CSV table of C-alpha atoms in Angstrom, one decimal:
chain,number,residue,atom,x,y,z
A,121,MET,CA,20.3,-39.1,-30.9
A,122,SER,CA,17.3,-41.2,-29.8
A,123,SER,CA,13.6,-40.3,-30.4
A,124,LYS,CA,13.1,-39.2,-26.7
A,125,VAL,CA,16.1,-37.1,-26.8
A,126,ARG,CA,15.2,-35.1,-30.2
A,127,THR,CA,11.7,-34.7,-28.8
A,128,ALA,CA,12.8,-33.0,-25.9
A,129,ASP,CA,15.4,-31.0,-27.7
A,130,THR,CA,12.5,-29.7,-30.0
A,131,ARG,CA,10.5,-28.9,-27.2
A,132,GLU,CA,13.0,-26.9,-25.5
A,133,ARG,CA,14.1,-25.1,-28.6
A,134,ILE,CA,10.2,-24.1,-29.1
A,135,LEU,CA,10.1,-23.1,-25.6
A,136,THR,CA,13.0,-21.0,-25.7
A,137,ALA,CA,11.8,-19.1,-29.0
A,138,ALA,CA,8.3,-18.5,-27.7
A,139,CYS,CA,9.8,-16.9,-24.5
A,140,GLU,CA,11.9,-14.8,-26.8
A,141,ALA,CA,9.2,-14.0,-29.1
A,142,ILE,CA,6.5,-13.1,-26.6
A,143,ALA,CA,8.9,-10.8,-24.4
A,144,GLU,CA,9.8,-9.3,-27.8
A,145,ILE,CA,6.3,-8.6,-29.2
A,146,GLY,CA,3.7,-9.5,-26.6
A,147,PHE,CA,1.2,-12.4,-26.4
A,148,GLU,CA,-1.3,-10.6,-28.3
A,149,LYS,CA,0.7,-10.1,-31.4
A,150,ILE,CA,2.2,-13.3,-31.7
A,151,ARG,CA,1.5,-16.1,-34.1
A,152,MET,CA,2.6,-19.7,-34.1
A,153,ARG,CA,4.1,-19.2,-37.6
A,154,MET,CA,6.5,-16.7,-35.8
A,155,VAL,CA,7.5,-18.9,-33.0
A,156,ALA,CA,8.3,-21.9,-35.6
A,157,GLU,CA,10.4,-19.9,-37.7
A,158,GLN,CA,12.5,-18.7,-34.7
A,159,ALA,CA,12.8,-22.3,-33.5
A,160,GLY,CA,13.6,-23.7,-36.8
A,161,VAL,CA,10.8,-26.0,-37.0
A,162,SER,CA,7.8,-26.4,-39.2
A,163,THR,CA,4.5,-25.2,-38.0
A,164,ALA,CA,2.9,-28.5,-38.4
A,165,LEU,CA,5.7,-29.6,-35.7
A,166,LEU,CA,5.0,-26.8,-33.4
A,167,HIS,CA,1.1,-27.5,-33.4
A,168,TYR,CA,2.1,-31.2,-32.5
A,169,HIS,CA,3.6,-30.3,-29.5
A,170,PHE,CA,1.6,-27.3,-28.6
A,171,ASP,CA,-1.9,-27.1,-30.1
A,172,THR,CA,-2.7,-23.7,-29.1
A,173,ARG,CA,-1.4,-20.2,-28.3
A,174,GLU,CA,-2.4,-20.2,-24.6
A,175,LYS,CA,-0.7,-23.8,-24.0
A,176,LEU,CA,2.3,-22.7,-25.7
A,177,PHE,CA,2.3,-19.4,-23.4
A,178,THR,CA,1.5,-21.3,-20.2
A,179,GLU,CA,4.1,-24.0,-21.1
A,180,ALA,CA,6.9,-21.1,-21.8
A,181,MET,CA,6.1,-19.4,-18.4
A,182,ALA,CA,6.6,-22.8,-16.4
A,183,HIS,CA,9.7,-23.5,-18.5
A,184,SER,CA,11.0,-19.8,-17.8
A,185,PHE,CA,10.4,-20.4,-14.0
A,186,ALA,CA,12.0,-23.9,-14.1
A,187,SER,CA,15.2,-22.8,-15.8
A,188,THR,CA,15.8,-20.1,-13.3
A,189,ALA,CA,15.4,-22.6,-10.3
A,190,VAL,CA,17.8,-24.9,-11.6
A,191,ASP,CA,20.3,-22.3,-12.1
A,192,VAL,CA,20.2,-21.0,-8.7
A,193,GLU,CA,19.8,-23.9,-6.8
A,194,ARG,CA,22.8,-25.6,-8.7
A,195,ASP,CA,24.5,-26.4,-5.3
A,196,ALA,CA,21.6,-25.6,-2.7
A,197,GLU,CA,22.8,-28.8,-1.0
A,198,THR,CA,26.1,-27.5,-0.1
A,199,ALA,CA,26.0,-23.7,0.0
A,200,PRO,CA,25.0,-21.6,3.0
A,201,ALA,CA,21.4,-21.2,3.3
A,202,ALA,CA,22.1,-17.5,3.3
A,203,VAL,CA,23.8,-17.8,-0.2
A,204,VAL,CA,21.0,-19.8,-1.6
A,205,LEU,CA,18.3,-17.5,-0.5
A,206,ALA,CA,20.1,-14.3,-1.5
A,207,ARG,CA,20.4,-16.0,-5.0
A,208,ILE,CA,17.0,-16.6,-4.9
A,209,LEU,CA,15.9,-12.8,-3.9
A,210,ARG,CA,18.4,-11.8,-7.0
A,211,SER,CA,16.4,-14.2,-9.4
A,212,LEU,CA,12.9,-12.4,-8.3
A,213,LEU,CA,14.5,-9.0,-9.7
A,214,PRO,CA,15.5,-8.3,-13.5
A,215,THR,CA,19.2,-8.7,-12.6
A,216,ASP,CA,20.6,-10.0,-15.9
A,217,PRO,CA,19.2,-10.1,-19.7
A,218,VAL,CA,17.6,-13.4,-19.2
A,219,LEU,CA,15.7,-12.3,-16.0
A,220,HIS,CA,14.9,-9.4,-17.8
A,221,GLN,CA,13.1,-11.4,-20.3
A,222,ASP,CA,11.4,-13.3,-17.7
A,223,TRP,CA,10.1,-10.2,-16.2
A,224,ARG,CA,8.5,-9.1,-19.8
A,225,LEU,CA,6.7,-12.3,-19.8
A,226,TRP,CA,5.2,-11.7,-16.3
A,227,GLN,CA,4.0,-8.7,-17.5
A,228,GLU,CA,2.2,-10.2,-20.2
A,229,LEU,CA,1.0,-12.7,-17.7
A,230,TRP,CA,-0.5,-10.2,-15.5
A,231,VAL,CA,-2.2,-8.5,-18.2
A,232,ARG,CA,-3.9,-11.5,-19.7
A,233,ALA,CA,-4.7,-13.0,-16.3
A,234,LEU,CA,-7.2,-9.8,-15.9
A,235,ARG,CA,-9.1,-10.6,-18.7
A,236,ASP,CA,-8.9,-14.4,-19.0
A,237,GLU,CA,-10.1,-16.9,-16.0
A,238,SER,CA,-7.8,-20.0,-17.0
A,239,THR,CA,-4.7,-17.8,-17.4
A,240,ARG,CA,-5.7,-16.2,-13.7
A,241,VAL,CA,-5.8,-19.4,-12.2
A,242,PHE,CA,-2.5,-20.4,-13.9
A,243,ALA,CA,-1.1,-17.1,-12.7
A,244,VAL,CA,-2.2,-17.7,-9.0
A,245,ASP,CA,-0.7,-21.6,-9.2
A,246,LEU,CA,2.6,-20.2,-10.5
A,247,TYR,CA,2.9,-17.8,-7.7
A,248,ALA,CA,2.1,-20.7,-5.3
A,249,GLU,CA,5.2,-22.1,-7.1
A,250,LEU,CA,7.2,-19.0,-6.1
A,251,HIS,CA,6.0,-19.1,-2.8
A,252,ALA,CA,7.1,-22.6,-2.3
A,253,TRP,CA,10.5,-21.7,-3.8
A,254,VAL,CA,11.3,-18.8,-1.1
A,255,SER,CA,9.4,-20.6,1.7
A,256,GLY,CA,11.5,-23.9,1.2
A,257,ALA,CA,15.0,-21.9,1.3
A,258,VAL,CA,14.0,-20.4,4.2
A,259,ARG,CA,12.8,-23.6,6.2
A,260,ARG,CA,15.8,-25.0,5.0
A,261,GLY,CA,17.8,-22.3,6.7
A,262,ILE,CA,15.8,-22.7,9.9
A,263,GLU,CA,16.3,-26.5,10.2
A,264,SER,CA,19.7,-26.2,9.9
A,265,GLY,CA,20.0,-23.6,12.3
A,266,GLU,CA,21.5,-20.9,10.0
A,267,PHE,CA,18.2,-18.9,10.4
A,268,THR,CA,16.4,-17.5,13.5
A,269,PRO,CA,12.8,-19.1,13.4
A,270,THR,CA,10.0,-16.7,11.7
A,271,ASP,CA,6.7,-17.1,10.4
A,272,VAL,CA,7.7,-18.6,7.0
A,273,ASP,CA,4.8,-17.9,4.9
A,274,GLU,CA,4.3,-14.3,5.8
A,275,LEU,CA,7.9,-13.7,5.1
A,276,ALA,CA,7.8,-15.4,1.7
A,277,THR,CA,4.7,-13.4,0.9
A,278,LEU,CA,6.7,-10.1,1.9
A,279,VAL,CA,9.5,-11.1,-0.1
A,280,LEU,CA,7.5,-11.8,-3.3
A,281,SER,CA,5.7,-8.6,-2.9
A,282,LEU,CA,8.4,-6.5,-2.3
A,283,SER,CA,10.1,-7.9,-5.3
A,284,ASP,CA,7.2,-7.5,-7.5
A,285,GLY,CA,6.9,-3.5,-6.5
A,286,TYR,CA,10.5,-2.9,-7.0
A,287,GLY,CA,10.6,-5.1,-10.3
A,288,ILE,CA,7.9,-3.1,-11.9
A,289,ARG,CA,9.6,0.2,-11.1
A,290,LEU,CA,13.1,-1.1,-12.4
A,291,MET,CA,11.2,-2.4,-15.7
A,292,LEU,CA,10.1,1.0,-16.1
A,293,ARG,CA,13.4,2.6,-15.6
A,294,ASP,CA,12.1,4.6,-12.8
A,295,PRO,CA,15.2,7.1,-11.7
A,296,MET,CA,14.1,6.6,-8.1
A,297,VAL,CA,14.9,2.9,-7.8
A,298,THR,CA,18.1,1.4,-8.6
A,299,LEU,CA,18.9,-2.7,-9.0
A,300,GLU,CA,21.3,-2.7,-6.1
A,301,GLY,CA,19.1,-0.6,-4.0
A,302,ALA,CA,16.0,-2.8,-4.6
A,303,LEU,CA,17.9,-5.9,-3.7
A,304,ALA,CA,19.4,-4.4,-0.7
A,305,SER,CA,16.0,-3.5,0.6
A,306,VAL,CA,14.3,-6.8,0.0
A,307,TRP,CA,17.2,-8.9,1.5
A,308,ARG,CA,17.3,-6.4,4.8
A,309,HIS,CA,13.6,-7.1,5.3
A,310,ALA,CA,14.3,-11.1,5.1
A,311,ALA,CA,17.4,-10.5,7.2
A,312,THR,CA,15.6,-8.9,9.7
A,313,SER,CA,13.1,-11.6,10.3
A,314,LEU,CA,16.2,-14.4,10.1
A,315,GLY,CA,18.5,-12.8,12.3
A,316,LEU,CA,21.0,-12.1,9.5
A,317,PRO,CA,23.4,-9.5,8.8
A,318,GLU,CA,21.9,-6.8,6.4
A,319,ALA,CA,24.4,-6.9,3.7
A,320,VAL,CA,23.7,-9.1,0.8
A,321,PRO,CA,25.9,-12.2,1.4
A,322,ALA,CA,29.2,-12.3,-0.9
A,323,GLY,CA,29.0,-14.9,-3.7
A,324,THR,CA,25.6,-14.5,-4.8
A,325,ALA,CA,26.4,-12.5,-7.9
A,326,PRO,CA,24.7,-14.2,-10.7
A,327,ARG,CA,27.0,-16.0,-13.4
A,328,PRO,CA,27.1,-14.1,-16.8
A,329,ARG,CA,23.9,-15.1,-18.9
A,330,GLN,CA,23.0,-13.5,-22.1
A,331,GLY,CA,20.1,-16.2,-23.0
A,332,ARG,CA,19.0,-19.9,-22.6
A,333,THR,CA,20.0,-22.5,-24.8
């Protein structure tokens, strides 16, 4: 294994461990030593890659989003645009154990962003990436003729807002909100704007996932 590959593998293990630890006990309680132990690396090596908790946290959030995007868009060039969009909408809700962990990270981000300006800026930037992800999928469908033209940015903002609202209540285990009901509602609003059937497309259920490697 080359030095470059070993470095990438080490960063991957650290970021995965950080996501798990922060989701489990919260950012304010996390210590670099805890993450190092969970990743199976020395504290010195952890500090070599990430010199502060804040940097580790933001990198972990970015890593979490990027990993989900890669999985969801695995065949975006060949799958119907509606299928890809439905997968994205599923990934915006806590639909499996990995995404449930991601949602706990987002909740930590929101709380910290209210008190720390650099975290607030990072959160806004991360939302911009999510917005671009959703709007990019919509634009591809419009360009291919699969979707009816619409105000793409307005729709992306609506989708993210609905997903946040439903996601919070799902994380609270609110008995008034079900996962399938939330997904159906978000999809219905998108489908209405895009001239698509109201039923969520078949073939969009996530592959079984328990954690990231």
